[in-house]
Tab-separated table of C-alpha atoms and ligand atoms in Angstrom:
chain	number	residue	atom	x	y	z
A	1	MET	CA	74.268	93.823	126.586
A	2	HIS	CA	70.805	94.792	125.222
A	3	HIS	CA	67.607	92.816	125.532
A	4	PRO	CA	66.846	90.595	122.714
A	5	VAL	CA	64.864	92.104	119.676
A	6	THR	CA	62.040	89.625	119.377
A	7	THR	CA	59.625	92.096	117.810
A	8	LEU	CA	60.664	93.271	114.315
A	9	PRO	CA	60.424	97.036	113.563
A	10	PRO	CA	57.367	98.095	111.562
A	11	THR	CA	57.565	99.150	108.008
A	12	LEU	CA	56.466	102.815	107.928
A	13	ALA	CA	57.594	104.064	104.494
A	14	ARG	CA	54.016	103.562	103.139
A	15	TRP	CA	52.748	105.923	105.825
A	16	SER	CA	55.018	108.751	105.030
A	17	VAL	CA	52.573	110.471	102.680
A	18	SER	CA	49.405	111.456	104.576
A	19	ASN	CA	46.165	113.321	104.545
A	20	THR	CA	47.374	115.987	106.836
A	21	GLY	CA	50.335	117.383	104.762
A	22	VAL	CA	52.586	116.476	107.525
A	23	PRO	CA	54.524	113.335	106.958
A	24	HIS	CA	53.685	110.304	108.792
A	25	VAL	CA	50.639	112.010	110.654
A	26	HIS	CA	47.262	110.703	109.633
A	27	GLU	CA	43.731	111.757	110.499
A	28	ARG	CA	40.640	109.548	110.689
A	29	ALA	CA	37.283	111.038	111.246
A	30	GLY	CA	34.038	109.467	112.360
A	31	ALA	CA	30.609	110.429	110.933
A	32	ALA	CA	29.367	111.866	114.145
A	33	PRO	CA	30.948	114.630	116.217
A	34	GLY	CA	33.188	113.651	119.083
A	35	PRO	CA	36.496	114.060	120.891
A	36	GLU	CA	39.759	115.362	119.103
A	37	ILE	CA	42.164	112.637	119.921
A	38	LEU	CA	45.820	112.466	119.243
A	39	VAL	CA	47.743	109.171	119.541
A	40	THR	CA	51.484	109.365	119.223
A	41	ALA	CA	54.102	106.806	118.894
A	42	LEU	CA	57.912	106.789	118.222
A	43	VAL	CA	58.526	109.918	120.431
A	44	HIS	CA	61.628	107.798	121.221
A	45	GLY	CA	63.038	106.174	118.026
A	46	ASN	CA	63.596	102.707	119.422
A	47	GLU	CA	60.313	102.354	121.143
A	48	TYR	CA	58.129	101.053	118.179
A	49	SER	CA	55.468	98.857	119.888
A	50	GLY	CA	53.041	101.700	119.657
A	51	ALA	CA	53.920	102.232	116.067
A	52	ILE	CA	53.094	98.671	115.283
A	53	ALA	CA	49.505	99.323	116.734
A	54	LEU	CA	49.122	102.469	114.780
A	55	ALA	CA	50.272	100.829	111.507
A	56	GLU	CA	47.790	97.987	112.100
A	57	LEU	CA	44.891	100.495	112.419
A	58	LEU	CA	45.948	102.367	109.243
A	59	THR	CA	46.395	99.145	107.312
A	60	ALA	CA	42.944	98.072	108.353
A	61	GLY	CA	41.305	101.226	107.140
A	62	TRP	CA	40.099	101.856	110.747
A	63	ALA	CA	38.199	105.026	111.455
A	64	PRO	CA	36.365	106.177	114.743
A	65	ALA	CA	32.634	106.323	115.045
A	66	ARG	CA	32.824	109.890	116.611
A	67	GLY	CA	35.183	112.717	116.515
A	68	ARG	CA	38.638	112.682	114.938
A	69	VAL	CA	41.516	110.539	115.674
A	70	THR	CA	45.123	111.641	114.654
A	71	LEU	CA	47.775	109.007	114.471
A	72	ALA	CA	51.283	110.256	114.541
A	73	PHE	CA	54.636	108.626	114.103
A	74	CYS	CA	56.766	111.155	115.854
A	75	ASN	CA	60.544	110.804	115.711
A	76	VAL	CA	60.665	108.935	112.454
A	77	ALA	CA	64.277	110.157	111.726
A	78	ALA	CA	65.568	108.446	114.805
A	79	PHE	CA	63.520	105.373	114.119
A	80	GLY	CA	65.024	105.365	110.590
A	81	ARG	CA	68.401	104.704	112.341
A	82	PHE	CA	67.156	101.655	114.304
A	83	ASP	CA	69.703	98.932	114.245
A	84	PRO	CA	68.950	95.513	115.862
A	85	ALA	CA	72.611	95.185	116.612
A	86	GLN	CA	72.556	98.512	118.622
A	87	PRO	CA	68.920	98.863	119.476
A	88	ASP	CA	69.442	101.388	122.300
A	89	ALA	CA	71.235	103.891	119.888
A	90	SER	CA	68.317	105.294	117.992
A	91	ARG	CA	66.307	106.931	120.906
A	92	PHE	CA	66.845	110.367	119.319
A	93	VAL	CA	68.981	112.170	116.715
A	94	ASP	CA	70.034	115.319	118.400
A	95	GLN	CA	68.065	115.528	121.654
A	96	ASP	CA	65.221	113.826	123.494
A	97	PHE	CA	61.973	114.628	121.567
A	98	ASN	CA	60.090	114.394	124.914
A	99	ARG	CA	62.014	117.297	126.543
A	100	VAL	CA	61.293	120.088	123.993
A	101	TRP	CA	57.644	120.844	124.706
A	102	ALA	CA	57.869	124.335	126.188
A	103	ALA	CA	56.762	127.345	124.211
A	104	ASP	CA	60.036	129.175	124.671
A	105	ALA	CA	61.900	126.198	123.061
A	106	LEU	CA	59.378	125.623	120.386
A	107	ASP	CA	59.229	129.343	119.442
A	108	GLY	CA	62.912	129.850	119.933
A	109	PRO	CA	65.745	130.038	117.487
A	110	ARG	CA	67.429	126.727	118.265
A	111	ARG	CA	67.360	124.092	115.669
A	112	SER	CA	67.590	120.286	116.080
A	113	ALA	CA	65.986	117.279	114.250
A	114	GLU	CA	63.644	116.931	117.187
A	115	LEU	CA	62.714	120.638	117.542
A	116	GLU	CA	61.958	120.676	113.868
A	117	ARG	CA	59.657	117.771	114.070
A	118	ALA	CA	58.013	119.032	117.242
A	119	ARG	CA	57.267	122.258	115.318
A	120	GLN	CA	55.636	120.163	112.637
A	121	LEU	CA	53.588	118.257	115.283
A	122	ARG	CA	52.661	121.095	117.497
A	123	PRO	CA	49.307	122.113	115.781
A	124	PHE	CA	48.088	118.596	116.299
A	125	VAL	CA	49.131	118.684	119.925
A	126	ASP	CA	47.569	122.040	120.418
A	127	ARG	CA	44.128	120.949	119.188
A	128	ALA	CA	43.872	117.636	120.918
A	129	THR	CA	41.268	117.242	123.704
A	130	HIS	CA	42.909	113.734	124.421
A	131	LEU	CA	46.434	112.722	123.971
A	132	LEU	CA	47.823	109.145	124.372
A	133	ASP	CA	51.566	108.873	123.987
A	134	LEU	CA	52.746	105.356	123.368
A	135	HIS	CA	56.203	104.482	124.840
A	136	SER	CA	57.970	101.328	126.084
A	137	MET	CA	60.733	100.638	128.489
A	138	HIS	CA	64.341	99.566	128.622
A	139	GLU	CA	63.697	96.778	131.005
A	140	PRO	CA	60.998	94.022	131.200
A	141	CYS	CA	58.457	95.619	133.498
A	142	THR	CA	54.755	95.723	134.039
A	143	PRO	CA	53.199	98.467	131.993
A	144	LEU	CA	52.892	101.974	133.549
A	145	LEU	CA	50.401	104.735	132.786
A	146	VAL	CA	52.267	108.126	133.557
A	147	THR	CA	49.596	110.674	134.383
A	148	GLY	CA	51.363	113.832	135.751
A	149	THR	CA	49.731	115.173	138.970
A	150	LEU	CA	46.379	116.268	137.859
A	151	ALA	CA	43.374	114.445	139.389
A	152	ARG	CA	41.453	114.181	136.029
A	153	ASN	CA	44.372	112.236	134.278
A	154	ILE	CA	44.754	109.958	137.239
A	155	ALA	CA	41.054	109.207	137.146
A	156	PHE	CA	40.975	108.664	133.514
A	157	ALA	CA	43.987	106.191	133.730
A	158	GLN	CA	42.357	104.191	136.487
A	159	SER	CA	39.152	104.080	134.542
A	160	LEU	CA	40.756	102.185	131.671
A	161	ARG	CA	40.791	99.055	133.768
A	162	THR	CA	44.086	97.782	132.532
A	163	SER	CA	46.773	95.981	134.767
A	164	ALA	CA	49.066	99.028	134.231
A	165	GLN	CA	50.494	100.715	137.217
A	166	VAL	CA	49.381	104.315	137.369
A	167	VAL	CA	52.407	106.568	138.129
A	168	ILE	CA	51.781	110.140	139.319
A	169	ASP	CA	54.813	112.230	138.629
A	170	GLU	CA	55.926	115.805	138.036
A	171	GLY	CA	57.880	115.409	134.809
A	172	HIS	CA	61.530	116.151	134.257
A	173	ALA	CA	63.700	119.004	135.401
A	174	ASP	CA	65.647	118.853	131.931
A	175	GLY	CA	62.751	119.707	129.688
A	176	VAL	CA	58.983	119.517	129.293
A	177	ARG	CA	57.297	116.284	128.032
A	178	MET	CA	54.614	116.439	125.316
A	179	ARG	CA	52.042	115.121	127.896
A	180	ASP	CA	52.911	118.147	130.162
A	181	TYR	CA	52.609	120.673	127.376
A	182	GLY	CA	50.420	123.721	127.304
A	183	GLY	CA	46.661	123.062	128.287
A	184	PHE	CA	47.461	119.513	129.281
A	185	ALA	CA	49.063	121.084	132.473
A	186	ASP	CA	46.312	123.360	133.179
A	187	ALA	CA	44.806	122.482	136.579
A	188	GLN	CA	41.569	124.290	135.637
A	189	GLY	CA	41.338	122.631	132.062
A	190	GLU	CA	39.686	119.512	130.897
A	191	ARG	CA	42.191	118.103	128.547
A	192	ILE	CA	43.435	114.590	129.078
A	193	ALA	CA	47.100	113.365	128.477
A	194	LEU	CA	48.472	110.053	129.405
A	195	LEU	CA	51.773	108.372	128.577
A	196	LEU	CA	51.933	104.481	128.388
A	197	GLU	CA	55.039	102.643	129.129
A	198	ALA	CA	54.025	99.452	127.495
A	199	GLY	CA	56.738	97.048	128.700
A	200	GLN	CA	60.155	96.086	127.326
A	201	HIS	CA	60.674	97.825	123.911
A	202	TRP	CA	61.162	94.896	121.764
A	203	HIS	CA	59.024	92.164	123.537
A	204	PRO	CA	55.791	91.167	122.057
A	205	HIS	CA	53.980	92.007	125.286
A	206	ALA	CA	54.623	95.655	124.670
A	207	VAL	CA	52.620	95.475	121.469
A	208	VAL	CA	49.715	93.579	123.211
A	209	ALA	CA	49.748	96.322	125.954
A	210	ALA	CA	49.910	99.216	123.479
A	211	ARG	CA	46.831	97.823	121.474
A	212	ASP	CA	44.712	97.256	124.549
A	213	THR	CA	45.550	100.589	126.107
A	214	LEU	CA	44.930	102.354	122.783
A	215	MET	CA	41.532	100.900	122.222
A	216	ARG	CA	40.502	101.390	125.878
A	217	PHE	CA	41.594	105.005	125.767
A	218	LEU	CA	39.527	105.637	122.486
A	219	VAL	CA	36.513	104.154	124.057
A	220	GLN	CA	36.854	106.142	127.261
A	221	ALA	CA	37.281	109.239	125.337
A	222	GLY	CA	34.249	108.657	123.331
A	223	ALA	CA	35.584	107.852	119.896
A	224	LEU	CA	33.791	104.473	119.694
A	225	ALA	CA	31.687	102.132	121.842
A	226	ARG	CA	33.250	99.103	123.444
A	227	LEU	CA	31.162	96.940	121.073
A	228	GLU	CA	32.706	98.736	118.024
A	229	VAL	CA	36.360	97.881	119.024
A	230	PRO	CA	37.783	95.481	116.467
A	231	GLY	CA	38.342	91.805	117.498
A	232	GLY	CA	41.481	90.810	119.224
A	233	TRP	CA	42.575	94.218	120.530
A	234	LEU	CA	41.436	94.213	124.069
A	235	LEU	CA	42.736	92.179	126.959
A	236	PRO	CA	40.280	91.195	129.872
A	237	ASP	CA	39.285	94.084	132.350
A	238	ARG	CA	41.528	94.307	135.231
A	239	GLU	CA	41.340	95.984	138.675
A	240	PRO	CA	44.203	98.412	138.542
A	241	PRO	CA	46.687	98.596	141.293
A	242	ALA	CA	46.559	101.749	143.595
A	243	PRO	CA	48.443	104.621	141.997
A	244	VAL	CA	52.052	105.283	142.961
A	245	VAL	CA	53.030	108.959	143.572
A	246	VAL	CA	56.624	109.556	142.596
A	247	THR	CA	58.401	111.410	145.484
A	248	GLY	CA	61.993	111.589	144.077
A	249	ARG	CA	64.323	109.917	141.859
A	250	VAL	CA	67.841	108.527	142.279
A	251	VAL	CA	70.389	110.167	139.882
A	252	ALA	CA	73.571	108.329	139.210
A	253	SER	CA	76.787	110.308	140.124
A	254	SER	CA	79.137	107.905	138.577
A	255	MET	CA	79.443	105.037	136.145
A	256	ASP	CA	80.130	102.783	139.112
A	257	PHE	CA	76.449	102.525	140.065
A	258	ARG	CA	74.788	99.201	140.709
A	259	PHE	CA	71.692	97.858	142.250
A	260	THR	CA	71.844	95.461	145.183
A	261	GLU	CA	69.176	93.071	143.465
A	262	ALA	CA	67.960	92.654	139.875
A	263	PHE	CA	65.014	95.022	140.403
A	264	THR	CA	62.338	95.076	137.628
A	265	GLY	CA	60.093	97.859	138.872
A	266	GLY	CA	57.061	97.675	141.128
A	267	GLU	CA	58.881	96.253	144.121
A	268	THR	CA	57.857	97.563	147.437
A	269	ILE	CA	60.777	97.916	149.994
A	270	ASP	CA	59.342	97.561	153.444
A	271	SER	CA	61.812	99.548	155.754
A	272	ALA	CA	63.268	102.995	155.349
A	273	GLY	CA	67.015	102.977	155.151
A	274	THR	CA	67.258	99.705	153.166
A	275	VAL	CA	70.238	99.770	150.747
A	276	ILE	CA	68.855	99.464	147.190
A	277	ALA	CA	72.079	100.385	145.235
A	278	THR	CA	75.646	101.759	145.530
A	279	ASP	CA	77.020	104.600	143.716
A	280	ALA	CA	80.945	104.845	143.592
A	281	GLY	CA	80.858	103.014	146.928
A	282	ARG	CA	78.154	105.206	148.482
A	283	ASP	CA	74.963	103.545	149.619
A	284	ILE	CA	71.674	104.472	148.190
A	285	VAL	CA	68.848	103.850	150.655
A	286	THR	CA	65.101	104.005	150.633
A	287	PRO	CA	63.741	107.176	152.286
A	288	TYR	CA	60.648	105.905	153.824
A	289	ASP	CA	58.915	102.605	154.650
A	290	ASP	CA	56.910	100.827	151.835
A	291	CYS	CA	58.898	102.547	149.119
A	292	VAL	CA	57.882	101.630	145.609
A	293	LEU	CA	60.624	101.225	142.958
A	294	VAL	CA	59.448	102.623	139.554
A	295	MET	CA	61.409	101.932	136.255
A	296	PRO	CA	64.794	100.916	137.658
A	297	SER	CA	67.385	100.890	134.700
A	298	LEU	CA	71.029	101.240	134.211
A	299	ARG	CA	70.663	101.003	130.425
A	300	GLN	CA	71.452	104.757	129.825
A	301	LEU	CA	73.806	104.878	132.707
A	302	ARG	CA	75.972	107.998	133.037
A	303	PRO	CA	76.372	110.713	135.694
A	304	GLY	CA	73.263	112.709	135.842
A	305	VAL	CA	70.974	110.092	134.606
A	306	THR	CA	67.876	108.777	136.688
A	307	THR	CA	68.348	105.232	137.478
A	308	VAL	CA	65.233	104.607	139.457
A	309	ARG	CA	62.179	106.698	140.640
A	310	LEU	CA	60.916	106.227	144.182
A	311	GLY	CA	57.244	106.308	145.102
A	312	ARG	CA	54.454	105.858	147.586
A	313	ARG	CA	51.182	104.022	146.936
A	314	SER	CA	48.270	106.480	147.352
B	1	ZN	ZN1	60.004	106.641	125.667
């Protein structure tokens, strides 16, 4: 069973035509020079909490005070297939949009709905000094800010002062995420890229978290002052928890995979060797003391799929 769809999907048809010439990609510029910010939503077609926040900004006629903010609805084709009766089914059309962000894939001859769209969006990703990629999660969970491993992104995420758990990870073996693309992964560079996992896809809390993080990101990047944030977007400042460094992941080898408890993420398992799951009868144990569980989910269970990431507080 899927989780209840309590937030309705946004209507995006009116945002198809845009001032950039690329459908569903909108620029808003301030009067003063400033950062080149890209905010992306719908990288996964069924994760529309961020798209609701972007549509609200567009509807309100919002623009930054400084620099340029590009608001992009990414995998609109997958989103167009969203069905509340099968809400997990519209994550992508042909392949995961967030695994195609390597030059050889983007420059290569392969075609897919997601590659075509990524090629359209690539100039906007190439020019961004700051990227915020808005996602949400299969399971109800405290929001996460996924930073990659570079110190500048970790520091930027912590400076937002949200309650989100900062998760330091190396990305995925099966393809490159947008936030790890090109200059965002340059250790000597200055470009900032964060990925927000805002909470359960269709729960109203995910919209609240997306709005709060989006405005904090824009302020921190220099697009507007805190006092210029529209009313109702920000939650109170929080002291973020210590970042978690992802050290590994548990990959299912069978469909007979189950957790020993109803983990929701963020749990700290005290002792190494604690059984947290079984996979075709085989025990899955924690590899070290004080192991933190990150994004446990069996929603997309099949052999080869990550069921939980394991991390250490830094
Ligand atoms: Zn996602």
